[in-house]
Amino acid sequence: QVQIEESGGGLVQPGGSLKLSCTFSGTISDFDAMGWWRQFPGKQRELVATIQKDGGINYGDSVKGRVTISRDSAGNTIYLQMDNLKREDTAVYYCVLDLWDEPDRWGQGTQVTVSS
């Protein structure tokens, strides 16, 4: 079993920055990617950013240029640096582990609220 724990969410003013962290605990092997997705109320989850096992990175169109995903080579931790946040970025952000031949594993989510 893999445990996923997100942190770093909270309230930030428009134009501000926030950094999310996600730690994966337990045994992890043969994964395809790790990443972040977000969900607006009443909407489907959408891609924010993923980082592949080989280091390749993909960003969602709505956040490209304003977020940076990274992975700590020292452990099973990924980060999401968010800058120039907008009110429309308000959502629950989920940390996701895409395993090779198993269903994706999802964290419980962390709320990000951008408001003045």
mmCIF file of C-alpha atoms in Angstrom:
data_model
loop_
_atom_site.group_PDB
_atom_site.id
_atom_site.type_symbol
_atom_site.label_atom_id
_atom_site.label_comp_id
_atom_site.label_asym_id
_atom_site.label_seq_id
_atom_site.Cartn_x
_atom_site.Cartn_y
_atom_site.Cartn_z
ATOM 1 C CA GLN A 1 0.000 0.000 0.000
ATOM 2 C CA VAL A 2 1.125 3.501 -0.830
ATOM 3 C CA GLN A 3 0.186 6.437 1.361
ATOM 4 C CA ILE A 4 -0.131 9.882 -0.202
ATOM 5 C CA GLU A 5 -0.103 13.084 1.809
ATOM 6 C CA GLU A 6 -0.495 16.575 0.366
ATOM 7 C CA SER A 7 0.275 19.800 2.165
ATOM 8 C CA GLY A 8 0.736 23.488 1.483
ATOM 9 C CA GLY A 9 -2.750 24.535 0.518
ATOM 10 C CA GLY A 10 -4.410 27.578 1.963
ATOM 11 C CA LEU A 11 -5.632 31.093 1.292
ATOM 12 C CA VAL A 12 -3.604 33.398 -0.924
ATOM 13 C CA GLN A 13 -4.331 36.742 -2.564
ATOM 14 C CA PRO A 14 -4.483 37.130 -6.348
ATOM 15 C CA GLY A 15 -0.995 37.470 -7.765
ATOM 16 C CA GLY A 16 0.484 35.604 -4.857
ATOM 17 C CA SER A 17 2.390 32.348 -4.714
ATOM 18 C CA LEU A 18 1.941 29.005 -3.065
ATOM 19 C CA LYS A 19 3.966 25.822 -2.933
ATOM 20 C CA LEU A 20 2.337 22.431 -2.526
ATOM 21 C CA SER A 21 4.135 19.318 -1.383
ATOM 22 C CA CYS A 22 3.235 15.667 -1.724
ATOM 23 C CA THR A 23 4.949 12.796 -0.014
ATOM 24 C CA PHE A 24 4.538 9.191 -1.106
ATOM 25 C CA SER A 25 5.249 6.611 1.570
ATOM 26 C CA GLY A 26 5.546 2.870 1.271
ATOM 27 C CA THR A 27 7.003 0.854 -1.547
ATOM 28 C CA ILE A 28 6.801 2.470 -4.968
ATOM 29 C CA SER A 29 8.061 0.746 -8.077
ATOM 30 C CA ASP A 30 7.290 0.675 -11.784
ATOM 31 C CA PHE A 31 5.365 3.923 -11.824
ATOM 32 C CA ASP A 32 4.696 5.950 -14.949
ATOM 33 C CA ALA A 33 4.312 9.401 -13.485
ATOM 34 C CA MET A 34 3.516 11.528 -10.480
ATOM 35 C CA GLY A 35 1.561 14.705 -10.638
ATOM 36 C CA TRP A 36 -1.090 17.152 -9.625
ATOM 37 C CA TRP A 37 -4.715 17.435 -10.683
ATOM 38 C CA ARG A 38 -7.350 19.852 -9.503
ATOM 39 C CA GLN A 39 -11.116 19.850 -9.230
ATOM 40 C CA PHE A 40 -13.541 22.745 -9.273
ATOM 41 C CA PRO A 41 -16.946 22.374 -7.597
ATOM 42 C CA GLY A 42 -19.246 20.322 -9.796
ATOM 43 C CA LYS A 43 -16.546 19.772 -12.418
ATOM 44 C CA GLN A 44 -14.282 16.936 -13.499
ATOM 45 C CA ARG A 45 -10.727 16.849 -12.331
ATOM 46 C CA GLU A 46 -8.286 18.480 -14.714
ATOM 47 C CA LEU A 47 -4.576 18.144 -15.247
ATOM 48 C CA VAL A 48 -2.294 20.644 -13.563
ATOM 49 C CA ALA A 49 1.104 19.047 -14.054
ATOM 50 C CA THR A 50 2.788 15.665 -14.241
ATOM 51 C CA ILE A 51 6.370 14.550 -14.051
ATOM 52 C CA GLN A 52 7.213 11.250 -15.692
ATOM 53 C CA LYS A 53 9.588 8.622 -14.408
ATOM 54 C CA ASP A 54 12.174 9.674 -16.984
ATOM 55 C CA GLY A 55 11.845 13.309 -15.944
ATOM 56 C CA GLY A 56 9.532 14.486 -18.683
ATOM 57 C CA ILE A 57 7.080 17.183 -17.623
ATOM 58 C CA ASN A 58 3.615 18.094 -18.864
ATOM 59 C CA TYR A 59 1.495 21.082 -17.863
ATOM 60 C CA GLY A 60 -2.169 21.780 -18.254
ATOM 61 C CA ASP A 61 -3.020 24.601 -20.634
ATOM 62 C CA SER A 62 -4.753 26.632 -17.945
ATOM 63 C CA VAL A 63 -1.670 26.828 -15.728
ATOM 64 C CA LYS A 64 1.242 26.639 -18.146
ATOM 65 C CA GLY A 65 3.747 29.372 -17.446
ATOM 66 C CA ARG A 66 2.555 29.895 -13.888
ATOM 67 C CA VAL A 67 3.367 26.584 -12.217
ATOM 68 C CA THR A 68 6.433 24.418 -11.881
ATOM 69 C CA ILE A 69 6.452 20.767 -10.895
ATOM 70 C CA SER A 70 9.521 19.087 -9.485
ATOM 71 C CA ARG A 71 10.526 15.854 -7.819
ATOM 72 C CA ASP A 72 12.902 15.444 -4.933
ATOM 73 C CA SER A 73 15.575 12.970 -6.027
ATOM 74 C CA ALA A 74 16.328 12.208 -2.395
ATOM 75 C CA GLY A 75 12.902 10.724 -1.766
ATOM 76 C CA ASN A 76 9.343 10.163 -2.858
ATOM 77 C CA THR A 77 8.245 13.771 -2.777
ATOM 78 C CA ILE A 78 6.956 16.082 -5.480
ATOM 79 C CA TYR A 79 6.274 19.797 -5.373
ATOM 80 C CA LEU A 80 4.090 22.254 -7.186
ATOM 81 C CA GLN A 81 5.269 25.846 -7.162
ATOM 82 C CA MET A 82 2.425 28.154 -8.161
ATOM 83 C CA ASP A 83 2.991 31.795 -9.003
ATOM 84 C CA ASN A 84 0.796 34.654 -10.172
ATOM 85 C CA LEU A 85 -2.257 32.884 -8.842
ATOM 86 C CA LYS A 86 -5.681 33.885 -10.089
ATOM 87 C CA ARG A 87 -9.121 33.599 -8.545
ATOM 88 C CA GLU A 88 -9.967 30.915 -11.092
ATOM 89 C CA ASP A 89 -7.192 28.746 -9.664
ATOM 90 C CA THR A 90 -9.339 28.140 -6.600
ATOM 91 C CA ALA A 91 -9.875 24.387 -6.376
ATOM 92 C CA VAL A 92 -9.019 21.245 -4.508
ATOM 93 C CA TYR A 93 -5.615 20.055 -5.643
ATOM 94 C CA TYR A 94 -4.881 16.342 -5.668
ATOM 95 C CA CYS A 95 -1.588 14.525 -5.720
ATOM 96 C CA VAL A 96 -1.653 11.487 -7.995
ATOM 97 C CA LEU A 97 0.573 8.468 -8.527
ATOM 98 C CA ASP A 98 0.235 6.782 -11.910
ATOM 99 C CA LEU A 99 1.352 3.197 -11.489
ATOM 100 C CA TRP A 100 2.513 1.002 -14.337
ATOM 101 C CA ASP A 101 -0.210 -1.641 -14.292
ATOM 102 C CA GLU A 102 -2.483 -0.670 -11.419
ATOM 103 C CA PRO A 103 -5.224 1.918 -10.886
ATOM 104 C CA ASP A 104 -3.972 5.409 -10.133
ATOM 105 C CA ARG A 105 -3.535 6.337 -6.486
ATOM 106 C CA TRP A 106 -5.001 9.617 -5.285
ATOM 107 C CA GLY A 107 -4.378 11.711 -2.220
ATOM 108 C CA GLN A 108 -7.190 13.289 -0.228
ATOM 109 C CA GLY A 109 -6.606 16.718 -1.713
ATOM 110 C CA THR A 110 -5.656 20.109 -0.361
ATOM 111 C CA GLN A 111 -7.755 23.247 -0.765
ATOM 112 C CA VAL A 112 -6.261 26.234 -2.547
ATOM 113 C CA THR A 113 -8.288 29.425 -2.322
ATOM 114 C CA VAL A 114 -7.271 32.560 -4.196
ATOM 115 C CA SER A 115 -9.206 35.544 -2.940
ATOM 116 C CA SER A 116 -8.741 39.126 -1.847
#
